[in-house]
CSV table of C-alpha atoms in Angstrom, one decimal:
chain,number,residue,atom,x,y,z
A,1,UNK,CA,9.2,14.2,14.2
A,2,UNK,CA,9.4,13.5,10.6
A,3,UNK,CA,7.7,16.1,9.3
A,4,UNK,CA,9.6,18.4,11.2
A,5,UNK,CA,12.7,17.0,9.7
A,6,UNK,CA,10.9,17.6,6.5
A,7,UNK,CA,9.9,21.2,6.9
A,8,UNK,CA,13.7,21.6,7.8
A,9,UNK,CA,14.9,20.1,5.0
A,10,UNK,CA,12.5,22.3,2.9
A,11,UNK,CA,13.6,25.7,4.3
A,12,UNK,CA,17.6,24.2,3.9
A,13,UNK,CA,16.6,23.7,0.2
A,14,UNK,CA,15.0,27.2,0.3
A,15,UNK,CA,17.6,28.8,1.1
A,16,UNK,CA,20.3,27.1,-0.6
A,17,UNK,CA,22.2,29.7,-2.1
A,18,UNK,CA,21.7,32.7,0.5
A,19,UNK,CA,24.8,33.1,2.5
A,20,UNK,CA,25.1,36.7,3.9
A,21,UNK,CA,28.3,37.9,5.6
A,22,UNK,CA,28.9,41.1,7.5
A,23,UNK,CA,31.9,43.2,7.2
A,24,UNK,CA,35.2,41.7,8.6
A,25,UNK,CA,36.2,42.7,12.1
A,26,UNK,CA,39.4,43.4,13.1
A,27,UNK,CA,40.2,41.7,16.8
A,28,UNK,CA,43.8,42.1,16.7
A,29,UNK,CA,46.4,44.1,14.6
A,30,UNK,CA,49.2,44.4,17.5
A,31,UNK,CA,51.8,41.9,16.6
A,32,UNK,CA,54.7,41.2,13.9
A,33,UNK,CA,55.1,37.5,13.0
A,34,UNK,CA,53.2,36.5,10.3
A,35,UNK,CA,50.3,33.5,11.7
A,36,UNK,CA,50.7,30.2,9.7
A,37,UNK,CA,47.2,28.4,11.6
A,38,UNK,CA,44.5,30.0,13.0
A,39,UNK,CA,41.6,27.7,14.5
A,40,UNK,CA,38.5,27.6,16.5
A,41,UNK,CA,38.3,25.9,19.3
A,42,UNK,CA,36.5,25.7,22.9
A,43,UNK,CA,39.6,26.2,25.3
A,44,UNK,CA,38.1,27.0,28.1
A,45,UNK,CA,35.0,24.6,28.0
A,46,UNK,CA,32.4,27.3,28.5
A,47,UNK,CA,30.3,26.2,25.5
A,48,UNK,CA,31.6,29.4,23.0
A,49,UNK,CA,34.7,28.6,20.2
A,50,UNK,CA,37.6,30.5,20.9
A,51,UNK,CA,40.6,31.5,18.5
A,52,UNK,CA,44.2,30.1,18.8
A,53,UNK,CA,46.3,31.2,16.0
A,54,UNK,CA,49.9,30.0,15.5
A,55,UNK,CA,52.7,32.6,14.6
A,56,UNK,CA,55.8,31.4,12.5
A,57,UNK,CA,58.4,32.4,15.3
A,58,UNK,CA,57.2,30.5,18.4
A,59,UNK,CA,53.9,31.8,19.8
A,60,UNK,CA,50.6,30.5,20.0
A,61,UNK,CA,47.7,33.2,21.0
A,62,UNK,CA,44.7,31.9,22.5
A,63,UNK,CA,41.6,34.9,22.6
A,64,UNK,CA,38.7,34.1,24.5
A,65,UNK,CA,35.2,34.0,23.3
A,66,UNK,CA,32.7,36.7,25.6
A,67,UNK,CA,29.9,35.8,23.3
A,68,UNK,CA,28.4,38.1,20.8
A,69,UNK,CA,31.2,38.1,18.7
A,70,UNK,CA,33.6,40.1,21.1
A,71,UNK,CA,36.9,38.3,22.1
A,72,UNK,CA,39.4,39.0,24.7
A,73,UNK,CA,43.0,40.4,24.3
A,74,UNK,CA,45.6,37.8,23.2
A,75,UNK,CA,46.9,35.3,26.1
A,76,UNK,CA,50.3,33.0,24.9
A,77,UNK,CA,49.4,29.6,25.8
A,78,UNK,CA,53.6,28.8,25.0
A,79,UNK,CA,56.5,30.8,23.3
A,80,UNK,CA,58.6,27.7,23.3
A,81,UNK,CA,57.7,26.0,20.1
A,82,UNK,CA,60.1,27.5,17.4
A,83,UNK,CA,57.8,27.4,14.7
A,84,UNK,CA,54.3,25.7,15.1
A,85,UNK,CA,53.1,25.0,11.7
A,86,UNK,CA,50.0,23.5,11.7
A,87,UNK,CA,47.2,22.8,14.7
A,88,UNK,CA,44.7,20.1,15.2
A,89,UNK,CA,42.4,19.4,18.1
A,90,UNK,CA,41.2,16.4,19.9
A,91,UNK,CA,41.1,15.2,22.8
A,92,UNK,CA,43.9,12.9,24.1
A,93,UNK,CA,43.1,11.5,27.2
A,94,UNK,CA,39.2,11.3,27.1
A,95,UNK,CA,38.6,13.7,29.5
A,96,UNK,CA,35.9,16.0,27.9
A,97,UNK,CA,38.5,18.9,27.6
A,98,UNK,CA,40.0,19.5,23.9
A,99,UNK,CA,44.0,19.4,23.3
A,100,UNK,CA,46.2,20.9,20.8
A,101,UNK,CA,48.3,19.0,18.7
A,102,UNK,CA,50.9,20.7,17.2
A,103,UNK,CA,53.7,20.4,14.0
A,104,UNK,CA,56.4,22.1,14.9
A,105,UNK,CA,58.1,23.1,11.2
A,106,UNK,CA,61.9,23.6,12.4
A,107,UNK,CA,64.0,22.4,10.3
A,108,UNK,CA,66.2,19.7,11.2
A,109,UNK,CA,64.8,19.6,14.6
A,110,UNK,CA,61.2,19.5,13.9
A,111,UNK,CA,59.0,18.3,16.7
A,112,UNK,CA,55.6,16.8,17.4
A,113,UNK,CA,54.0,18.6,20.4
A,114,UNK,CA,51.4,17.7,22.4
A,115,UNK,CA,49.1,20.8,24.3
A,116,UNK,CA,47.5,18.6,27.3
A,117,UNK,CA,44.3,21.3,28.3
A,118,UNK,CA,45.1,20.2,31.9
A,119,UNK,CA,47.2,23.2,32.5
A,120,UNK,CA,48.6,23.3,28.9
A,121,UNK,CA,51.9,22.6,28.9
A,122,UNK,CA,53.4,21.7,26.1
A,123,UNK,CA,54.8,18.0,25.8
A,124,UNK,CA,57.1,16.9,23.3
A,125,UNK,CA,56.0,13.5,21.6
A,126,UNK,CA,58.7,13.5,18.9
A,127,UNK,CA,61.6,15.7,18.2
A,128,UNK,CA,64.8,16.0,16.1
A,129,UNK,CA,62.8,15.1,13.0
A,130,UNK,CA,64.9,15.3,9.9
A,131,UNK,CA,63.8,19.2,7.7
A,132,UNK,CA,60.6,19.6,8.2
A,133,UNK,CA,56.9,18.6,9.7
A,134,UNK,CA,54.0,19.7,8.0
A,135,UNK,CA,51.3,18.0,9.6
A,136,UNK,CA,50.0,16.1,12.8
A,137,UNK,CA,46.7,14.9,13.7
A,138,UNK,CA,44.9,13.1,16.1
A,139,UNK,CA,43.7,10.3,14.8
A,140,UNK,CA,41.9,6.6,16.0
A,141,UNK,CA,44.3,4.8,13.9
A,142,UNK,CA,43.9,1.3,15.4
A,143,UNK,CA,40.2,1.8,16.4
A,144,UNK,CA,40.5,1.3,20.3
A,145,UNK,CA,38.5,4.1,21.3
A,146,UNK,CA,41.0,6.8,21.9
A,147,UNK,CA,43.1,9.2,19.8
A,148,UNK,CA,46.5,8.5,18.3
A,149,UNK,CA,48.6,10.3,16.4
A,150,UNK,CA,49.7,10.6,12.7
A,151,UNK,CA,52.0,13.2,11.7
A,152,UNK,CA,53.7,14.0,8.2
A,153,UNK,CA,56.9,15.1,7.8
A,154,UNK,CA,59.7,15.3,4.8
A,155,UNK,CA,61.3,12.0,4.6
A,156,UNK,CA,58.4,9.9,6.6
A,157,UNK,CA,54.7,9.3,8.3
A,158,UNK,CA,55.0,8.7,11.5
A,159,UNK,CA,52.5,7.2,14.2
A,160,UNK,CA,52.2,7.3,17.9
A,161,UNK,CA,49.6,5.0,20.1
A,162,UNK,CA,47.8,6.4,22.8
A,163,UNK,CA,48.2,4.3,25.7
A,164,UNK,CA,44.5,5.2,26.8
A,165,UNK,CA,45.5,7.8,29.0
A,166,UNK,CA,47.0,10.8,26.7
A,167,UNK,CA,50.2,9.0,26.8
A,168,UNK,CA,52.1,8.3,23.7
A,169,UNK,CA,54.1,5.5,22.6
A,170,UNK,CA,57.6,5.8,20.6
A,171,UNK,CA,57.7,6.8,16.8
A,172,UNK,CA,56.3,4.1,14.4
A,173,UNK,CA,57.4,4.7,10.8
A,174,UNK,CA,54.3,4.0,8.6
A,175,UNK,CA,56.0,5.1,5.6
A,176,UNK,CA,59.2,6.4,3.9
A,177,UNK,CA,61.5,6.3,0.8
A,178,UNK,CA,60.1,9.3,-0.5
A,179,UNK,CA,59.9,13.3,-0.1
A,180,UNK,CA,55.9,13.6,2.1
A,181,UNK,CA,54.7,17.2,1.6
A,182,UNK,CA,51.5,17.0,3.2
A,183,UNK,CA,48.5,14.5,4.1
A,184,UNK,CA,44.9,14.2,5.4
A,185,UNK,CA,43.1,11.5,7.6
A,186,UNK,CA,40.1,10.0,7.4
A,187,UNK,CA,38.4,6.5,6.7
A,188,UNK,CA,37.9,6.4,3.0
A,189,UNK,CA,36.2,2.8,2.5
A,190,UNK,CA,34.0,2.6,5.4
A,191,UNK,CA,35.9,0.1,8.1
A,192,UNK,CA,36.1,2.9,10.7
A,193,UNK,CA,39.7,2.7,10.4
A,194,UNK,CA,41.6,6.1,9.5
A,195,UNK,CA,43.4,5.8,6.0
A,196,UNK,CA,46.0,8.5,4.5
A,197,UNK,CA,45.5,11.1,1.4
A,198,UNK,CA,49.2,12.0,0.5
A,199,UNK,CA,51.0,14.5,-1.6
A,200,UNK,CA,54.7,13.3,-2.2
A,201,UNK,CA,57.5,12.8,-5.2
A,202,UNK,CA,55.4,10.0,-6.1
A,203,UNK,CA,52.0,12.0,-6.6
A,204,UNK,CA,48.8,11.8,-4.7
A,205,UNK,CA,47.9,8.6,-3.4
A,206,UNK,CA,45.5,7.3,-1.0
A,207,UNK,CA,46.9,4.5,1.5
A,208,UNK,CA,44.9,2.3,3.1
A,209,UNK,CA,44.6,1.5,7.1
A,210,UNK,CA,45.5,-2.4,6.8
A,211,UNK,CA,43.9,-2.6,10.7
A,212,UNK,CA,46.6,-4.2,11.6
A,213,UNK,CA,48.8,-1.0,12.8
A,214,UNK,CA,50.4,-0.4,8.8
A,215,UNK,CA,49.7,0.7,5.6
A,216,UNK,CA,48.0,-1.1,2.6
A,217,UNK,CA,50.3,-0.4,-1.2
A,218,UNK,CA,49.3,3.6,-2.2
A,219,UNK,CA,46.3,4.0,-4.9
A,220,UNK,CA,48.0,6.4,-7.3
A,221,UNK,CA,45.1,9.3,-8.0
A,222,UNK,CA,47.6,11.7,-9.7
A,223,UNK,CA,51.5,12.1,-10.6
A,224,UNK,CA,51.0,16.1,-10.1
A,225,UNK,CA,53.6,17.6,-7.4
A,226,UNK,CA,51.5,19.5,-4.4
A,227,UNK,CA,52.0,20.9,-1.1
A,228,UNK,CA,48.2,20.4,-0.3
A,229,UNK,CA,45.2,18.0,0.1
A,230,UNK,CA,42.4,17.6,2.4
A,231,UNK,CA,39.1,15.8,2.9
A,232,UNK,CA,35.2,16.6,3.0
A,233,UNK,CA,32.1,14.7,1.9
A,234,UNK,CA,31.0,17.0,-1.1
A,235,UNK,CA,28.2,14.6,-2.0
A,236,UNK,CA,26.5,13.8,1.4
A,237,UNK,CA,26.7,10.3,0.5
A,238,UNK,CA,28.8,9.1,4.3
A,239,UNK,CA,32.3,9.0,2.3
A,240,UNK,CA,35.1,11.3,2.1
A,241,UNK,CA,36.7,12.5,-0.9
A,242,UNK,CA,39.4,14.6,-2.0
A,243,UNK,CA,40.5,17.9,-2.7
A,244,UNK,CA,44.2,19.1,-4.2
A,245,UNK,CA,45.5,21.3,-6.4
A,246,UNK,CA,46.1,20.8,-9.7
A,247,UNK,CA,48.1,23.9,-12.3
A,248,UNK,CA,47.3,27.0,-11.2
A,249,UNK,CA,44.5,28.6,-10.6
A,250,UNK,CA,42.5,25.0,-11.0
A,251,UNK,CA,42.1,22.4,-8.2
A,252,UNK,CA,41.0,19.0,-8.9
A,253,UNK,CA,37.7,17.0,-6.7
A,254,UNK,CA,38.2,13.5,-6.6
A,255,UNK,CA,34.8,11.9,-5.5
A,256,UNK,CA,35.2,8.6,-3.3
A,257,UNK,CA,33.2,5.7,-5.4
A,258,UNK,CA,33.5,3.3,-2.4
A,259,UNK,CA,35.8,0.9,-0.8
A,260,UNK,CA,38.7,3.8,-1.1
A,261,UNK,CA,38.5,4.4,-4.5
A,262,UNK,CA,38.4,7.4,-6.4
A,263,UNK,CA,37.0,9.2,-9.8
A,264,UNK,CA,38.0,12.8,-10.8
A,265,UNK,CA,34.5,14.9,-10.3
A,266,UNK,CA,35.3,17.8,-10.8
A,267,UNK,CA,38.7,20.6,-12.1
A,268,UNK,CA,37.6,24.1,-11.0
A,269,UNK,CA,39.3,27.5,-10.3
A,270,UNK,CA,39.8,29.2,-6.8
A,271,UNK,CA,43.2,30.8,-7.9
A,272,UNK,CA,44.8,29.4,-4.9
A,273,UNK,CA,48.4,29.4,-4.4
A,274,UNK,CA,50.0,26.0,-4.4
A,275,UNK,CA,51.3,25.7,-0.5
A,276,UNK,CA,51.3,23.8,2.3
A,277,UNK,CA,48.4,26.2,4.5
A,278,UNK,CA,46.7,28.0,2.0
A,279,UNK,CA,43.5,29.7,2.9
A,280,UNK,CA,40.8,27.3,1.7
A,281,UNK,CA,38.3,26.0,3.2
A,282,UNK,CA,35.5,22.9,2.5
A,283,UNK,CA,32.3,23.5,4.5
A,284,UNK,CA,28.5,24.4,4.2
A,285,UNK,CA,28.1,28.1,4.5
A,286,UNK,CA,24.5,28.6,3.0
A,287,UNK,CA,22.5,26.3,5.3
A,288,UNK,CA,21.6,23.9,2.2
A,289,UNK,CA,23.9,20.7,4.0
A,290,UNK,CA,26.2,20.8,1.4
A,291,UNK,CA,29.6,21.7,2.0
A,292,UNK,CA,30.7,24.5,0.1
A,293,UNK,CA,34.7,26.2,-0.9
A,294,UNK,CA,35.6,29.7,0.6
A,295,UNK,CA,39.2,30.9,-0.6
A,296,UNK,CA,41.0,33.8,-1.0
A,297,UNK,CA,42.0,34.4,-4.6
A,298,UNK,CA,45.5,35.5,-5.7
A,299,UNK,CA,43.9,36.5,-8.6
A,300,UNK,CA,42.0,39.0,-6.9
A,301,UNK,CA,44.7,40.9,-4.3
A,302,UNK,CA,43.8,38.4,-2.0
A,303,UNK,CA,40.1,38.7,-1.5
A,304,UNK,CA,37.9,36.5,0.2
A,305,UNK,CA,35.3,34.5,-2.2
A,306,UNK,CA,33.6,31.7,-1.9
A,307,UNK,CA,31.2,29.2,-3.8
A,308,UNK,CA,28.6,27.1,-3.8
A,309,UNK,CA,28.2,23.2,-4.0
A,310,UNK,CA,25.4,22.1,-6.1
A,311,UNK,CA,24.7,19.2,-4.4
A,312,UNK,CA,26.0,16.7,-6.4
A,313,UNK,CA,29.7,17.4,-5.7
A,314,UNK,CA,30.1,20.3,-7.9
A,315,UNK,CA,31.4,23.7,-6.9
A,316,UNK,CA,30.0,26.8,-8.7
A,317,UNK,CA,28.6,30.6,-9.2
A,318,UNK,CA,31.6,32.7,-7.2
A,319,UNK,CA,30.4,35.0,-5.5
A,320,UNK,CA,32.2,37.6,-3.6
A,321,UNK,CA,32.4,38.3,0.7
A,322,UNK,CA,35.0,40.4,1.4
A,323,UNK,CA,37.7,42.9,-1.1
A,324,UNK,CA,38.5,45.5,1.8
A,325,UNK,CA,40.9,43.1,3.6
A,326,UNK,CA,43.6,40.6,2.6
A,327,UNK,CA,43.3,37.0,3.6
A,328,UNK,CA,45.8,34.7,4.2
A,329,UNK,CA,44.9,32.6,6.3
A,330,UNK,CA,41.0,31.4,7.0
A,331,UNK,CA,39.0,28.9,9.3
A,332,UNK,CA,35.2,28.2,9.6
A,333,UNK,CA,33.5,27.7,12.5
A,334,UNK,CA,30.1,28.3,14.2
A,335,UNK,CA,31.6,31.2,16.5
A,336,UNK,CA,28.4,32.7,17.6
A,337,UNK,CA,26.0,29.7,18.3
A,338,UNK,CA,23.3,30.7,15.9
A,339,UNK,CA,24.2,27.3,13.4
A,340,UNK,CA,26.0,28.2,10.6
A,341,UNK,CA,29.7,29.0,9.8
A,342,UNK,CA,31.0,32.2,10.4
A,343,UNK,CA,34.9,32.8,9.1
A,344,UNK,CA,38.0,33.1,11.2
A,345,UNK,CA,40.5,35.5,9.6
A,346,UNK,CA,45.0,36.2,9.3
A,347,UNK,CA,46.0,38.8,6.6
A,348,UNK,CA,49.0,40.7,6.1
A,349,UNK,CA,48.7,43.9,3.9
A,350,UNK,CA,52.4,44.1,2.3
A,351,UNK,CA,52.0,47.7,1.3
A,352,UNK,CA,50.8,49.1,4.4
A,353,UNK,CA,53.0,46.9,6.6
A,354,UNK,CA,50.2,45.2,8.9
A,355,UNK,CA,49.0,42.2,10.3
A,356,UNK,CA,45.8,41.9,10.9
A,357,UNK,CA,43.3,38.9,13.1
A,358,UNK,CA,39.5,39.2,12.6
A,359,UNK,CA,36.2,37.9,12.2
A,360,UNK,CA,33.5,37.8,9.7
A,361,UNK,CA,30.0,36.8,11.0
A,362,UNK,CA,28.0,34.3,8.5
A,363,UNK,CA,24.0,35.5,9.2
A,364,UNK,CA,22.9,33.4,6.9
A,365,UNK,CA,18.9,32.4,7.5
A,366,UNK,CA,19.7,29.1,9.5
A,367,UNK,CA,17.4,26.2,11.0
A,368,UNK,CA,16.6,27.1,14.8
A,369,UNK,CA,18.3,30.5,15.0
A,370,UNK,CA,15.8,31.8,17.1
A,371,UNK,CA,15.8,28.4,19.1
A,372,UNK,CA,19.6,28.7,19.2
A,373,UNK,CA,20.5,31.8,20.2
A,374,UNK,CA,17.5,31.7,22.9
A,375,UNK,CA,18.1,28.1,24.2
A,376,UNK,CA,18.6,27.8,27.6
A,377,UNK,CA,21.0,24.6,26.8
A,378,UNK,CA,24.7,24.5,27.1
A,379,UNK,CA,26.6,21.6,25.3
A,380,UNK,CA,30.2,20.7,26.0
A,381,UNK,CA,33.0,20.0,24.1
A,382,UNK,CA,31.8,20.9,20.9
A,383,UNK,CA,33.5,19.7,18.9
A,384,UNK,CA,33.2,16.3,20.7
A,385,UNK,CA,35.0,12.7,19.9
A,386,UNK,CA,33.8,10.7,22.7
A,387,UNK,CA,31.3,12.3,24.6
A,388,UNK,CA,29.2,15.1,24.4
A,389,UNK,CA,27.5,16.8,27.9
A,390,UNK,CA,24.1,18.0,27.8
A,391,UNK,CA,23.0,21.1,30.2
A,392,UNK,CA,19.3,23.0,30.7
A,393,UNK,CA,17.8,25.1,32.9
A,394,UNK,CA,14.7,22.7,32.2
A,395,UNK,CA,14.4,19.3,33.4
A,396,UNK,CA,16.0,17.0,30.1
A,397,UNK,CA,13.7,14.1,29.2
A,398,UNK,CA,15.2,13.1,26.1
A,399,UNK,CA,18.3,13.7,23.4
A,400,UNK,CA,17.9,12.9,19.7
A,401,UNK,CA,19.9,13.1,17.4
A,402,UNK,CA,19.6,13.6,13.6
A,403,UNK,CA,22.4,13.5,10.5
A,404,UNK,CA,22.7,16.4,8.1
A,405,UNK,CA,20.2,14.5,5.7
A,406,UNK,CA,17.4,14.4,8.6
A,407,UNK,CA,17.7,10.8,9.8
A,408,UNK,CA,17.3,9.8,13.4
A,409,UNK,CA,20.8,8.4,14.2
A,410,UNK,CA,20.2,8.0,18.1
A,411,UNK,CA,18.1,8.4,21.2
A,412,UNK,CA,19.0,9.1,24.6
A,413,UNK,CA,17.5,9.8,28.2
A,414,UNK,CA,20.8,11.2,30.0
A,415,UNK,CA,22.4,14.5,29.5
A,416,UNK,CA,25.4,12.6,28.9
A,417,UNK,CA,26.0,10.5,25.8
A,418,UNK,CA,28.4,8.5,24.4
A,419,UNK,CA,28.9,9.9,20.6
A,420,UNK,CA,32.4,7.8,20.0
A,421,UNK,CA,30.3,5.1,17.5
A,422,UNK,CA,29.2,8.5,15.2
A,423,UNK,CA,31.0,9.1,11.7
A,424,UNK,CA,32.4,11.8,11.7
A,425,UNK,CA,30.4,15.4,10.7
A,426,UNK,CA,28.1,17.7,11.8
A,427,UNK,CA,24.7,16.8,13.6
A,428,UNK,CA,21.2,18.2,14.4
A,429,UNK,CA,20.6,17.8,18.4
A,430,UNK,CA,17.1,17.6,19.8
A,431,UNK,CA,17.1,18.4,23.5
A,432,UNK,CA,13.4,17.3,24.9
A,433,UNK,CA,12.6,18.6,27.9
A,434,UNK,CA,9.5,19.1,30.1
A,435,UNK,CA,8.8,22.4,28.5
A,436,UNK,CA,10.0,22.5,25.1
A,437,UNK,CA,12.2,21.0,22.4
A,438,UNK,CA,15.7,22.9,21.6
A,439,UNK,CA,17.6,22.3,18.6
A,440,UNK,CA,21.0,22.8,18.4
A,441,UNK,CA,24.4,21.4,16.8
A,442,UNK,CA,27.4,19.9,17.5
A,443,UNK,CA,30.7,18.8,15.5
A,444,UNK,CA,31.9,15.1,16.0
């Protein structure tokens, strides 16, 4: 098995800077609102991601995946959120099936909403929040095995336990005495405790999980005022770092040193605009492991770009996918099963008055295409926080699975396995049967 791993590793390597898109896809033009979130997600559990995108006057549009990169007419899943912000997905109550969190932005009577995918109706965690939430995700925060929630919003950062059942406790202020404009969650020193990148009137800092339900005093990275920061590994070295704008058009890479601490890596240009969902995105789109930055560039009438990690961190070479649409909102995701990364798509043309929803498929060479798209397996819900269900038409006698670097992180002999002790990432899975070996991947 090593030296498959190996001769993976080498065609990755081989093809490290060959990501090949085909022309954007329109799936839906027939609306007016303007989308603020579109995401990829498996609603109805059938194995395929499907799109939910979040307009700014109270809809959310779920279209179904029918394989082969056709999708179904918009269904609302609810019109009764005024103005759903922002989307994450998880699932609440450790039932294989994942939910919708959502930060309802409205005003003075902002809400934290809960989509339950056991009929999904929407449930109100939170409301009457003071001017604004920007942000709410599900997130382990006291490391008990299921998923809480952390949400951001202008004046504090809230949290809400999960009583083990998808039922959530009362607010819990984590933090205030300062304007919050938007955060991101992950464990940044390696305790498997989720800590807190922030954007406020104080700067960017990153706050520590303290394990005991709070906050440890913020690590000031930057005094710079910004309505955006997230996380990815860019290093592949098992720790998160950061990612924020800095002056226009440049955005600063912080690279995690260890223990929660940060060094600035990298200042580079995407000609981003400096807001709360801009269309950015940190993932591996050329099949190398490395996560990569696609953005659309205001620079550029809005078109589509992306470029490549060097493997050390550093983003590079821009190179161009897509000048025929606009693109203002984006989200990566393997739509089409075939391993790599293919781009989710809002943009409104000004001029000509339209609002578009489409699709741009990634065909980039990819390990196990032909594996992938022939497998007879079926794996469910993907992505997965607690456990991930294995199905073949062959008779399973074994599940491996392997990190993005090639290492063997676990073995198993039942088609379903118990994933919630995995960082967080992307994996290779190994499904041994009788008959053959299928490789495919899943998202934890």
């Amino acid at each position: 098995m090593k030296s498959f791993i190996s001769f993976i590793s080498l065609l990755l390597l081989s093809n490290a800077s060959s990501a090949q898109f085909g022309a954007p896809v329109i799936i839906d033009s027939n609306y007016s609102a303007q989308i603020r979130n579109i995401i990829a997600v498996d609603i109805d559990n059938d194995g395929l991601k499907d799109i939910v995108a979040s307009h700014q006057t109270d809809t959310i549009k779920w279209y179904k995946n029918f394989g082969n990169n056709t999708f179904s007419a918009p269904v609302v899943l609810t019109s009764t959120i005024a103005k759903p912000f922002f989307i994450d997905t998880g699932d609440a109550d450790n039932d294989s099936k994942t939910d919708l969190l959502v930060a309802n932005n409205n005003s003075n009577n902002s809400q934290v909403v809960l989509i339950n995918n056991n009929g999904l109706i929407p449930t109100i965690i939170d409301s009457g929040i003071d001017l604004g939430t920007y942000r709410a995700y599900f997130s382990d925060f006291d490391n008990d095995g299921d998923e809480d929630i952390v949400a951001c919003s202008d004046l504090m950062i809230t949290l809400y336990l999960n009583n083990g059942a998808g039922v959530f406790g009362n607010r819990i202020i984590l933090l205030n005495g300062a304007e919050f404009y938007n955060m991101t969650v992950a464990d940044f020193n390696g305790d498997n405790f989720p800590d807190i990148g922030l954007c406020s009137s104080d700067g960017i800092e990153v706050l520590l999980n303290d394990t005991s339900g709070g906050l440890t005093a913020p690590n000031l990275l930057d005094l710079k005022l910004t309505g955006f920061i997230t996380n990815a590994d860019i290093d592949n070295d098992a720790q998160k770092d950061l990612i924020f704008p800095n002056s226009s058009p440049h955005y600063d890479v912080y690279k995690n040193t260890g223990g929660g601490t940060f060094i600035l890596n990298q200042t580079v240009a995407f000609y981003q605009p400096n807001i709360q969902n801009p269309p950015f995105a940190i993932v591996n789109v050329n099949a190398d492991a490395f996560a990569d930055a696609v953005y659309s560039s205001i620079n550029n009438n809005r078109s589509l770009y992306w470029q490549e990690n060097d493997g050390a961190g550093n983003f590079q070479n821009e190179q161009l996918i897509d000048s025929t649409e606009m693109y203002d909102a984006i989200f990566l995701a393997d739509m089409d099963n075939d391993g790599d990364n293919d781009i989710l798509w809002y943009g409104f043309d000004f001029n000509a008055g339209q609002k578009k929803t489409g699709f741009i498929e990634n065909n980039t060479f990819t390990l196990g295409v032909e594996n992938i798209k022939t497998s007879p397996v079926r794996i469910y819900p993907n992505p997965a926080s607690t456990f991930l269900n294995i199905e073949c038409q062959e008779k399973i006698t074994g599940i491996e699975i392997y990190s993005a670097k090639g290492d063997k992180v676990a073995r198993y002999n039942t088609s379903k396995i118990d994933i919630s002790n995995l960082a967080k990432g992307s994996y290779l899975l190994n499904v041994i049967t009788n008959k053959n070996t299928f490789t495919t991947e899943f998202v934890k």
